[in-house]
Short mmCIF file of C-alpha atoms and ligand atoms in Angstrom, two decimals:
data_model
loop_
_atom_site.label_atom_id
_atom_site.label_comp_id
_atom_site.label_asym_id
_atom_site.label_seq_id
_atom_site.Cartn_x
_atom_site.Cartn_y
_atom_site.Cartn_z
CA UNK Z 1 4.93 -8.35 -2.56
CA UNK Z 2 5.06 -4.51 -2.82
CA UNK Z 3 8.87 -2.81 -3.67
CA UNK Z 4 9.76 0.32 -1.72
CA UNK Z 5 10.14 3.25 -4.37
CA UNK Z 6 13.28 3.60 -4.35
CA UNK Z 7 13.74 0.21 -5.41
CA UNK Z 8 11.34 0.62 -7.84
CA UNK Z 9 12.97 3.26 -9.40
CA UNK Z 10 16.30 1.71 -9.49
CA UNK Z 11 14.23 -1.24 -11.75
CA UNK Z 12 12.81 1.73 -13.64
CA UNK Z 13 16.63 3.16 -14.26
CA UNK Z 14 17.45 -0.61 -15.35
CA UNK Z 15 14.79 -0.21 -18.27
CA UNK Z 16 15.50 3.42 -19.48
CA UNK Z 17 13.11 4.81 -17.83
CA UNK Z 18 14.44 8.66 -16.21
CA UNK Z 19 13.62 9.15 -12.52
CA UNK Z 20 15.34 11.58 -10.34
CA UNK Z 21 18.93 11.32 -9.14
CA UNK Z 22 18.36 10.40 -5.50
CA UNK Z 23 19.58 7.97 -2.67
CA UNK Z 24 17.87 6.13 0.06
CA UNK Z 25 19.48 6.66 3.62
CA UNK Z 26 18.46 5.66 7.41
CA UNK Z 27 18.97 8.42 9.33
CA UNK Z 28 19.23 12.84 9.36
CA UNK Z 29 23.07 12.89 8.84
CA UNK Z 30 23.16 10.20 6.04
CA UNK Z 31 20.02 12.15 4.69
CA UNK Z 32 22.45 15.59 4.68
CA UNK Z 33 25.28 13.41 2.89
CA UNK Z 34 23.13 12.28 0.04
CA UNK Z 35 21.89 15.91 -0.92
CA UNK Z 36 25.57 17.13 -0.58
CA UNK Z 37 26.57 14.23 -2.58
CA UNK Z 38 23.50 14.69 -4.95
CA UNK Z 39 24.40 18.45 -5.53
CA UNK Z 40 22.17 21.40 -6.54
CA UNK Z 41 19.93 23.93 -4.08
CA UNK Z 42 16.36 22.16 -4.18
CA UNK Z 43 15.96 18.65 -2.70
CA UNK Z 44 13.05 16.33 -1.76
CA UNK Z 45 12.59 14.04 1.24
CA UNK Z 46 10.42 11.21 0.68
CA UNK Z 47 8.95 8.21 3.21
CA UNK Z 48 10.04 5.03 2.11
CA UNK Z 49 6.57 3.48 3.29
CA UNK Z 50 4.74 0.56 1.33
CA UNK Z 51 2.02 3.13 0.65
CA UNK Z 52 0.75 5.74 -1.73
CA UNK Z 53 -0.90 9.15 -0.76
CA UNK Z 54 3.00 9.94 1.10
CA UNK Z 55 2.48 13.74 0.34
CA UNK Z 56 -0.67 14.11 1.50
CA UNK Z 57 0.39 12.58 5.05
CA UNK Z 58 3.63 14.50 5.50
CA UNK Z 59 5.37 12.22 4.30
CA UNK Z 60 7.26 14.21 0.80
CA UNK Z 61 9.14 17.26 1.96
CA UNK Z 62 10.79 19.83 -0.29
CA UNK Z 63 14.10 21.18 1.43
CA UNK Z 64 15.95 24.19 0.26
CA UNK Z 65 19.08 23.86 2.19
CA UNK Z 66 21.21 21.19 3.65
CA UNK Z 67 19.77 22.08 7.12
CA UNK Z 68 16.08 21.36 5.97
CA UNK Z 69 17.63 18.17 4.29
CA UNK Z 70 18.31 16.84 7.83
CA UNK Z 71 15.43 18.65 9.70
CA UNK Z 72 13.02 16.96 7.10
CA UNK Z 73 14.95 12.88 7.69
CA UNK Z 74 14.32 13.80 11.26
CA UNK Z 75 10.73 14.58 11.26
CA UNK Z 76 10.35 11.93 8.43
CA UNK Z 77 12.55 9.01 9.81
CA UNK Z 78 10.36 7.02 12.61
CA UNK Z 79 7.51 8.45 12.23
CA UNK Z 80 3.86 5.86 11.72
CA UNK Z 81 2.86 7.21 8.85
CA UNK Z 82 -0.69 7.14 8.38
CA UNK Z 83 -2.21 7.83 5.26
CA UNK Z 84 -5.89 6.80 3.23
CA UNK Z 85 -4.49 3.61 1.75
CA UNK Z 86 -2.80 2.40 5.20
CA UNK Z 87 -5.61 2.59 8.09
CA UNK Z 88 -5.14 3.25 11.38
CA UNK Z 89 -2.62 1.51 12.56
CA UNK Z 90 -0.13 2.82 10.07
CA UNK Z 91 3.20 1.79 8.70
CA UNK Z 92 7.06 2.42 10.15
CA UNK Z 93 9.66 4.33 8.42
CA UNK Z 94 12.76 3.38 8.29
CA UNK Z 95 14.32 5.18 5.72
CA UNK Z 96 13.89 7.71 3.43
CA UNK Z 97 15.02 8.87 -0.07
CA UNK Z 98 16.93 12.12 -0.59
CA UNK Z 99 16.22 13.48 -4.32
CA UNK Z 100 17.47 16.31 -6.24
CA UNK Z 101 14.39 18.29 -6.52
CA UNK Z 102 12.67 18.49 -10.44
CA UNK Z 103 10.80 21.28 -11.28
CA UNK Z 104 7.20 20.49 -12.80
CA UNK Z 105 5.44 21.66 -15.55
CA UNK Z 106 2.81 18.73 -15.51
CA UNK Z 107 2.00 15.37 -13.70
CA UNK Z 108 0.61 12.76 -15.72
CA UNK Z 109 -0.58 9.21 -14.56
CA UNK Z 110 0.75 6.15 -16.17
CA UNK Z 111 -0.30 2.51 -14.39
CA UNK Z 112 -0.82 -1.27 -15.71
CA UNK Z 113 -2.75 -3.41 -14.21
CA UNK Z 114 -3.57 -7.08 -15.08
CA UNK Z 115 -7.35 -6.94 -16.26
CA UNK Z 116 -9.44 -10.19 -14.78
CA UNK Z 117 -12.40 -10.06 -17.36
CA UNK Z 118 -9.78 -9.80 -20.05
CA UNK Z 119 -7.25 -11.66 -19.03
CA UNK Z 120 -4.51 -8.81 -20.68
CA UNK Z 121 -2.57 -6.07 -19.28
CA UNK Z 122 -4.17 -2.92 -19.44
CA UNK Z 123 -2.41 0.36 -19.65
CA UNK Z 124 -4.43 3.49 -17.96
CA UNK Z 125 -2.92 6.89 -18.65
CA UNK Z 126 -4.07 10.44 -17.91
CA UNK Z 127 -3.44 14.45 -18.41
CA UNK Z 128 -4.91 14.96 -14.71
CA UNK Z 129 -2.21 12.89 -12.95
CA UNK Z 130 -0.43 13.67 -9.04
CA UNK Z 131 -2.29 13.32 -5.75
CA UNK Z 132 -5.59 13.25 -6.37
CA UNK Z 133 -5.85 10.72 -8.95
CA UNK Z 134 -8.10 8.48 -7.02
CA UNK Z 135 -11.07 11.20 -7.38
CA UNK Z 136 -10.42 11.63 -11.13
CA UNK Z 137 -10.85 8.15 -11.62
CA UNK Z 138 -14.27 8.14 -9.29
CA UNK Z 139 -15.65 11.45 -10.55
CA UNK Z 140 -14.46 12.00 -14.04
CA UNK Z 141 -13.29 8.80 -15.23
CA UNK Z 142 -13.26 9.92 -18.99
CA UNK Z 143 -10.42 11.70 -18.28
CA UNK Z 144 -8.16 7.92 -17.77
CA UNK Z 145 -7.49 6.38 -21.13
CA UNK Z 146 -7.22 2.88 -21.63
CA UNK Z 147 -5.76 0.24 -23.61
CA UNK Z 148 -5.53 -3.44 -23.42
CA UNK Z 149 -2.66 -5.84 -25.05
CA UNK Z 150 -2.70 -8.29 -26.84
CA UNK Z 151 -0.59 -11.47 -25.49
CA UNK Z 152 -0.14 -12.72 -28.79
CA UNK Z 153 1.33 -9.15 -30.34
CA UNK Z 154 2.61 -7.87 -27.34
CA UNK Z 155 2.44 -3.99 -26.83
CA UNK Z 156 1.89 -2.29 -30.62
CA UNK Z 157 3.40 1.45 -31.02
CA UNK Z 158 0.38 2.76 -31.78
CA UNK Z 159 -1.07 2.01 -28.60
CA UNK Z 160 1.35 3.91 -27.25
CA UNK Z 161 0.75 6.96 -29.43
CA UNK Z 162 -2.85 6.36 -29.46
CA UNK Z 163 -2.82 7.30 -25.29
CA UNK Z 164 0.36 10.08 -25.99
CA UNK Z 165 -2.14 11.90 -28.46
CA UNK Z 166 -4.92 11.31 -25.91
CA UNK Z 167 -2.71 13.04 -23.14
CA UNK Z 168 -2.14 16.20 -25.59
CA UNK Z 169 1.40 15.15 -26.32
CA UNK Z 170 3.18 16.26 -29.07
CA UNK Z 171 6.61 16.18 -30.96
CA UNK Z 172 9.70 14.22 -28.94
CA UNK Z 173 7.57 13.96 -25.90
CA UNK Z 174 5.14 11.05 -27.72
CA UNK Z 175 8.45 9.06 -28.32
CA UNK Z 176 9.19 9.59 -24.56
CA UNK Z 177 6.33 8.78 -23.55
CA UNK Z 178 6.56 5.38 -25.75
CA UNK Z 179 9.49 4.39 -24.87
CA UNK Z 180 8.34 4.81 -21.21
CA UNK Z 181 5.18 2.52 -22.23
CA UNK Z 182 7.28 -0.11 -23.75
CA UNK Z 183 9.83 -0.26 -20.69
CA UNK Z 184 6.90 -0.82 -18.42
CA UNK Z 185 5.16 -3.48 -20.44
CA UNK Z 186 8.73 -5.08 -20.67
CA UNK Z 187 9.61 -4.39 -16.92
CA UNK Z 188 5.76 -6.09 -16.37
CA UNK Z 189 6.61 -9.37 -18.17
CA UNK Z 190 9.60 -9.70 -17.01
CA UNK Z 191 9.40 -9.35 -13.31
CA UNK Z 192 5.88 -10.65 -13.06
CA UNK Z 193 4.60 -7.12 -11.95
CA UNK Z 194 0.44 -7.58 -10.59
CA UNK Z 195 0.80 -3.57 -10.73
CA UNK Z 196 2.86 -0.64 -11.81
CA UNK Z 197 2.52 2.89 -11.53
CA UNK Z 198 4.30 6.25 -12.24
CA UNK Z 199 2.06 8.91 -10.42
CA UNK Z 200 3.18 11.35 -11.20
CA UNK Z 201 5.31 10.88 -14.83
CA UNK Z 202 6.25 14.54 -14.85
CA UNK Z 203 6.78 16.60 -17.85
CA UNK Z 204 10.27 18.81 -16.75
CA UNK Z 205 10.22 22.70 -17.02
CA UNK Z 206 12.45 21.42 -19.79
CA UNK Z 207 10.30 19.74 -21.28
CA UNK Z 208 11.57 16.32 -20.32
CA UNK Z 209 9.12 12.45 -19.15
CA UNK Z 210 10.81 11.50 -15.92
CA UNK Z 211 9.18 8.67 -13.37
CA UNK Z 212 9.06 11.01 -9.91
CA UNK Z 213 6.87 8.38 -7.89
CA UNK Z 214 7.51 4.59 -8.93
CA UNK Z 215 4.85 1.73 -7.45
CA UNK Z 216 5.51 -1.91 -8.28
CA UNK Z 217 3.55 -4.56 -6.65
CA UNK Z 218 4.89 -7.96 -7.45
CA UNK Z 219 2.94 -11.49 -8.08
CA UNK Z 220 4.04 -13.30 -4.79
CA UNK Z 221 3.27 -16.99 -6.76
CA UNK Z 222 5.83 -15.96 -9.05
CA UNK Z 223 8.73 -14.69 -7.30
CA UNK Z 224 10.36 -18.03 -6.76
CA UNK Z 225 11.61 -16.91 -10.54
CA UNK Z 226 13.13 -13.83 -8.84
CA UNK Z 227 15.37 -14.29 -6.67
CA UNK Z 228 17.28 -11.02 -6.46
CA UNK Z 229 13.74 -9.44 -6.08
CA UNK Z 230 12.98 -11.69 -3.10
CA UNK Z 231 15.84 -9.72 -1.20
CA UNK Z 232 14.33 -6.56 -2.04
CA UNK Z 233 11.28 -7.72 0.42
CA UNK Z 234 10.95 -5.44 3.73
CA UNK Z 235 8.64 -7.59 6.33
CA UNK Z 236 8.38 -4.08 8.45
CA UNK Z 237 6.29 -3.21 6.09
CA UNK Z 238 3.87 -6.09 6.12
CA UNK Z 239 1.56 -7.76 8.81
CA UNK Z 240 3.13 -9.38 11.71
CA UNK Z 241 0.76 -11.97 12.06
CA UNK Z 242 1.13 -13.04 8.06
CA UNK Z 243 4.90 -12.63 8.23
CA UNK Z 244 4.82 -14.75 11.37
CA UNK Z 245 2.78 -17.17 9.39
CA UNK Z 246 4.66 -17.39 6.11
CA UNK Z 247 7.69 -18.14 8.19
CA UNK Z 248 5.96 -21.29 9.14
CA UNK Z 249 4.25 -22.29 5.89
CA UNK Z 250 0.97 -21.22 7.58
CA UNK Z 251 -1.43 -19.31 4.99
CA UNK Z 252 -2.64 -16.71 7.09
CA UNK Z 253 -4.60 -13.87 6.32
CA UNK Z 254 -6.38 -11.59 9.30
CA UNK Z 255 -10.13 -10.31 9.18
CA UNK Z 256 -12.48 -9.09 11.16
CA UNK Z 257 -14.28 -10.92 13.23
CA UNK Z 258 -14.09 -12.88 16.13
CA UNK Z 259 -14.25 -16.61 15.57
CA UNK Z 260 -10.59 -18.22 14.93
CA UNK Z 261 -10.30 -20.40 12.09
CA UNK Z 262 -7.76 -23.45 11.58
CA UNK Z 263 -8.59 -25.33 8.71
CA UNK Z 264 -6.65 -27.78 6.19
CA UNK Z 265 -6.88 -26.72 2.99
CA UNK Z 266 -7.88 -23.88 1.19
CA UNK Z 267 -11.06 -25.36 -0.12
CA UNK Z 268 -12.13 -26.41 3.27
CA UNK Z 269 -11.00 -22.97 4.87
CA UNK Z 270 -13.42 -21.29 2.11
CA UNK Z 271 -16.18 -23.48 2.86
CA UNK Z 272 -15.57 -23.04 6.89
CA UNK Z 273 -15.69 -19.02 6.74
CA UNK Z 274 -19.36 -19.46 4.47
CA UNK Z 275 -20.38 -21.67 6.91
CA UNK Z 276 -19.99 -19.51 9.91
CA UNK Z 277 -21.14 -16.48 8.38
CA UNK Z 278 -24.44 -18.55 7.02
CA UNK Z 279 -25.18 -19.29 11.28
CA UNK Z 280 -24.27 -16.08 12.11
CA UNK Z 281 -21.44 -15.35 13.18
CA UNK Z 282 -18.02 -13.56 11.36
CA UNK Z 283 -14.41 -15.64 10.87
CA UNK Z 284 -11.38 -13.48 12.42
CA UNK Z 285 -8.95 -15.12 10.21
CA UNK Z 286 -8.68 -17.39 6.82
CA UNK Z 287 -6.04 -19.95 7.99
CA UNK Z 288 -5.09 -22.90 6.09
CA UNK Z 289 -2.29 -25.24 8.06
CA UNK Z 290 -1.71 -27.50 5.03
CA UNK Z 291 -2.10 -30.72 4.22
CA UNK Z 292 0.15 -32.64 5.81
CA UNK Z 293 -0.30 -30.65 9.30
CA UNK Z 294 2.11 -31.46 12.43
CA UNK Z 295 1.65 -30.95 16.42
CA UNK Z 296 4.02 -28.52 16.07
CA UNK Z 297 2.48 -26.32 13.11
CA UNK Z 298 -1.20 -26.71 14.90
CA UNK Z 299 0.58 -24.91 17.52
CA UNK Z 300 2.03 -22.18 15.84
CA UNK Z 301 -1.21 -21.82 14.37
CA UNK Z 302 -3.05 -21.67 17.49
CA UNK Z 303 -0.58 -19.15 18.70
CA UNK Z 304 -1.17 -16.97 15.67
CA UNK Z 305 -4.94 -17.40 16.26
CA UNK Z 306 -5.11 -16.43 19.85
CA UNK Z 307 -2.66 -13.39 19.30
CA UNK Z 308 -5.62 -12.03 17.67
CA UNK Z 309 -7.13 -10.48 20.73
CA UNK Z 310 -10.62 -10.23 19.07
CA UNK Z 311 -10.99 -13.91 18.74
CA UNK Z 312 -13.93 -15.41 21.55
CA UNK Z 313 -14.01 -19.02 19.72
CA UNK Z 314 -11.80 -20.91 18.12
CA UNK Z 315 -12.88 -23.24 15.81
CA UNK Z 316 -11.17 -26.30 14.30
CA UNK Z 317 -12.42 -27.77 11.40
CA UNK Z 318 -9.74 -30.59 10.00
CA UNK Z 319 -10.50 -33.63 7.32
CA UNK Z 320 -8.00 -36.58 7.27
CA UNK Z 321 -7.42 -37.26 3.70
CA UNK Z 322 -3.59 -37.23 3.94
CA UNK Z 323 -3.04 -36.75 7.77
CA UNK Z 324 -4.32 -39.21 10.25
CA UNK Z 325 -7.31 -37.39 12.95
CA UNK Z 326 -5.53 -39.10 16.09
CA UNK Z 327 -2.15 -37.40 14.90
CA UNK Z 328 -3.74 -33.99 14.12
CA UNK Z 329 -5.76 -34.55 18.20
CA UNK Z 330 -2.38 -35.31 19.11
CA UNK Z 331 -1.28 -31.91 17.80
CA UNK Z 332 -4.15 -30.29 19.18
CA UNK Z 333 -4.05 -30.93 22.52
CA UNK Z 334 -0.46 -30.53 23.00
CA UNK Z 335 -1.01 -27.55 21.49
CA UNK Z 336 -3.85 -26.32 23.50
CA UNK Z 337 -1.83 -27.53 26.66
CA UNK Z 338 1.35 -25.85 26.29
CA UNK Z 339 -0.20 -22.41 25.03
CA UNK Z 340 -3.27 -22.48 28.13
CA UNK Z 341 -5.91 -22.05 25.88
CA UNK Z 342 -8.81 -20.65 27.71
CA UNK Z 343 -10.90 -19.82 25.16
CA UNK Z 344 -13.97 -22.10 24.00
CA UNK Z 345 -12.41 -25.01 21.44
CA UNK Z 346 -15.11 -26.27 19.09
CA UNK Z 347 -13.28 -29.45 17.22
CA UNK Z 348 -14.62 -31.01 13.96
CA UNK Z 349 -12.74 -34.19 12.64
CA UNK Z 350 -13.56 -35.77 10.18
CA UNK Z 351 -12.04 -38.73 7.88
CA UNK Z 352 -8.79 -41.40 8.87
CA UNK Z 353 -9.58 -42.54 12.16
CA UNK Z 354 -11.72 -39.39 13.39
CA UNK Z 355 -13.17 -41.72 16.11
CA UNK Z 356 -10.21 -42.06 17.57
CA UNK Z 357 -9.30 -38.30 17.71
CA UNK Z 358 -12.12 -37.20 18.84
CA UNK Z 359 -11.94 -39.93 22.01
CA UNK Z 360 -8.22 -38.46 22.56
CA UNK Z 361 -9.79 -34.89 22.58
CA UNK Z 362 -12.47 -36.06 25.12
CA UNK Z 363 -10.51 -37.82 27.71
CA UNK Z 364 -7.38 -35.07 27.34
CA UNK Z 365 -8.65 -33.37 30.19
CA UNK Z 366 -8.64 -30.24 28.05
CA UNK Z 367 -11.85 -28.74 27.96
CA UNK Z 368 -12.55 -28.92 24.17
CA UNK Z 369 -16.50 -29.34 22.74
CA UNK Z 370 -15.96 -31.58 19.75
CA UNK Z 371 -18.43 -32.11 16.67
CA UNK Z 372 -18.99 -34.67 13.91
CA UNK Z 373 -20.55 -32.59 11.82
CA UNK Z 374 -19.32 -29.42 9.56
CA UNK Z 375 -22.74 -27.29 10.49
CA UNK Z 376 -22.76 -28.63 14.11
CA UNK Z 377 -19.51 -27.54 14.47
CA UNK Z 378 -20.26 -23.70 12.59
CA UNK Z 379 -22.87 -23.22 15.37
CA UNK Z 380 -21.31 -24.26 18.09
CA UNK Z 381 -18.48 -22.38 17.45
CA UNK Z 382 -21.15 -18.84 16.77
CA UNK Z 383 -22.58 -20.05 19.96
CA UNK Z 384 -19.68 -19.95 21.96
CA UNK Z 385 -18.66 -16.57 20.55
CA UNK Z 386 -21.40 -14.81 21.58
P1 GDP T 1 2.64 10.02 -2.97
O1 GDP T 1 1.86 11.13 -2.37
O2 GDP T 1 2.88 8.90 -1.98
O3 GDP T 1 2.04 9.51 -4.23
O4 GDP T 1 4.11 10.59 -3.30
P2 GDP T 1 4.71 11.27 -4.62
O5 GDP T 1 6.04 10.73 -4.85
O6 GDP T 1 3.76 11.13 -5.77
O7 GDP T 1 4.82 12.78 -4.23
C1 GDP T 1 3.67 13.57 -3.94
C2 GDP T 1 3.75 14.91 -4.63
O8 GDP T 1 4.89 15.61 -4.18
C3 GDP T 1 3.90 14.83 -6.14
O9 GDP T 1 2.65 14.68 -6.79
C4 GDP T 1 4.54 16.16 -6.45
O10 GDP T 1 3.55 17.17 -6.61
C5 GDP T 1 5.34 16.48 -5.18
N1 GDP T 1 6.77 16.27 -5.45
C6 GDP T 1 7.45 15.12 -5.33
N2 GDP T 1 8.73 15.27 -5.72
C7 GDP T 1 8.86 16.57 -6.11
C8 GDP T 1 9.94 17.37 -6.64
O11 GDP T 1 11.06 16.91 -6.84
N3 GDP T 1 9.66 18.67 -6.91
C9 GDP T 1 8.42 19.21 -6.72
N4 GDP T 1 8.22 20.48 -7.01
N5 GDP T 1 7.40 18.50 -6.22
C10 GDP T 1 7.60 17.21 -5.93
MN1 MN T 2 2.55 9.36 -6.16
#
């Protein structure tokens, strides 16, 4: 789950970590408020979007009166912002945050990261930090410094001096920028972070560390440990079709191509997208209804399959370990009935009293082309989608 950044900053203010007085608002006269409220002559304007690369897409304005405060919310608030981490289709804003403008001397990068092959946190940090971060890392990637921790130790002080030093830090600002370190590696543990990032940790024309972007993605197995996070969650910002399927237990996730997957069980969902790629063809969705599917959740998951209007075949690939075939058929072709399914069907059942399904599915009257086995069922299902 990704945090907005205001709320990430208000975490980063709960750890010591200094980020810009500001306030998060909904529309051009609450925007107005906050800077009145905030004080000073130089403001900022940001898109709360789940998304980085904000300023490059219009979406960070710099206001130098209470008049541009509200001009900026206005162009800001409701606009699809579009930027190179969001494709095409964008995201909604729905609120922005008003900050008191900071005035920069330097932006510096510091991000975590859990590191697969090492299975330990790894702390990045570099002197060319702000927007264009992504080609420093792809053109000039000795300019990020790393360094990995230790679970055992935790985070050691000299890591945090050895990347200070490597930034060119000196004097107060090494302890700044260690104290910043060891918030984030406590803020990371803590919170089960997957990622955190301050691009760009600024260094003040007084000479000051302060967080003015904050990105925290969250590890979504963990946050039944956080509640108060869960309520930080903003489903505007996400999929429809994956909100629409965690709502029903449904693990959903959308792709590219056109043949409509429902599958129970992850394994078997794996196995079903490899086996339609190996004949050919490209799954539009992984979908996984569970293990102890009902009618009523095949049929939310057919709805969420044929809202996909790519999809030309759907196919059904279901093993009765737990669940009984002629209850999951049942399922299926009240399913099928009450949504009109015109597509091509392709139905593989296999396990508890798949004989008996697969007669229901023939004599429903619903025009459905069954299969016995798993390959059958892969190409008839490329078949039909061509
Ligand atoms: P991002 O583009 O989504 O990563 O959004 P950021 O929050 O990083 O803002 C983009 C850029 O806007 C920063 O790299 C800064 O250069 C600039 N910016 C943001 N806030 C301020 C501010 O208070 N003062 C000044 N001068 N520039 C700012
Ligand atoms: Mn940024």
């Amino acid at each position: 789950m990704n945090l907005h950044e205001y709320q990430a900053k208000s975490l980063f203010a709960d750890y010591g970590i200094a980020v810009p007085q500001g306030q998060a608002v909904s529309s051009p006269k609450e925007a107005r408020a906050a800077a009145q409220g905030l004080g000073g002559d130089t403001w900022v304007v940001k898109a709360q979007a789940h998304t980085g690369g904000r300023g490059k897409a219009g979406g960070v304005r710099l206001a130098h009166s209470l008049d541009e405060v509200e001009a900026a919310a206005g162009e800001i608030l409701g606009m699809t912002l579009i930027t190179n981490q969001t494709g095409p289709q964008g995201l909604p804003v729905n609120s922005v945050l008003v900050e008191q403008g900071s005035k920069i001397a330097q932006e510096l990068y510091l991000g975590a990261l859990l590191d697969r092959a090492r299975s330990r946190i790894a702390f990045m940090a570099s002197a060319a930090g702000g927007m264009n971060i992504e080609e420093v890392a792809a053109e000039t990637p000795e300019k990020i410094l790393t360094t990995v921790v230790n679970p055992a130790t935790g985070m050691l002080p000299f890591q945090c001096r050895k990347l200070a030093y490597g930034l060119g830090l000196s004097g107060d600002q090494i302890k700044q920028f260690s104290k910043i370190m060891m918030a984030l590696y406590r803020l990371y543990r803590e919170k089960d972070v997957s990622l955190i990032e301050i691009n760009p940790l600024i260094i003040t024309d007084a000479k000051a560390l302060m967080a003015l972007d904050a990105k925290i993605n969250l590890d979504g197995n963990a946050l039944y440990r956080h509640q108060p996070l869960l309520a930080l969650r903003d489903i505007t910002q996400e999929d429809k079709k994956e909100a629409a399927a965690a709502q029903h237990d449904l693990n959903y996730i959308t792709l590219d191509g056109n043949i409509g997957c429902m599958v129970n069980g992850a394994g078997l969902a794996m196995a079903t997208m490899d086996m339609v790629k190996l004949h050919g063809g490209e799954p539009a969705n992984f979908l996984d209804v569970g293990g102890t599917t009902t009618a009523e959740r095949v049929t939310e998951a057919f709805k969420l399959i044929l809202s996909d209007n790519k999809v030309k075949s759907v196919l059904v690939n279901i093993f009765g370990g737990i669940v009984r075939c002629d209850l999951i058929a049942e399922g299926i072709i009240t399913a099928a009935r009450s949504i009109g399914v015109t597509l091509p069907v392709v139905v593989r059942l296999e396990g508890t009293n798949a004989e008996q399904g697969l007669q229901m599915l023939a004599s429903s009257g619903v025009d459905f082309i069954t299969a016995h086995d798993f390959t059958e069922a892969a190409k008839k299902a490329v078949a039909a989608a061509a």
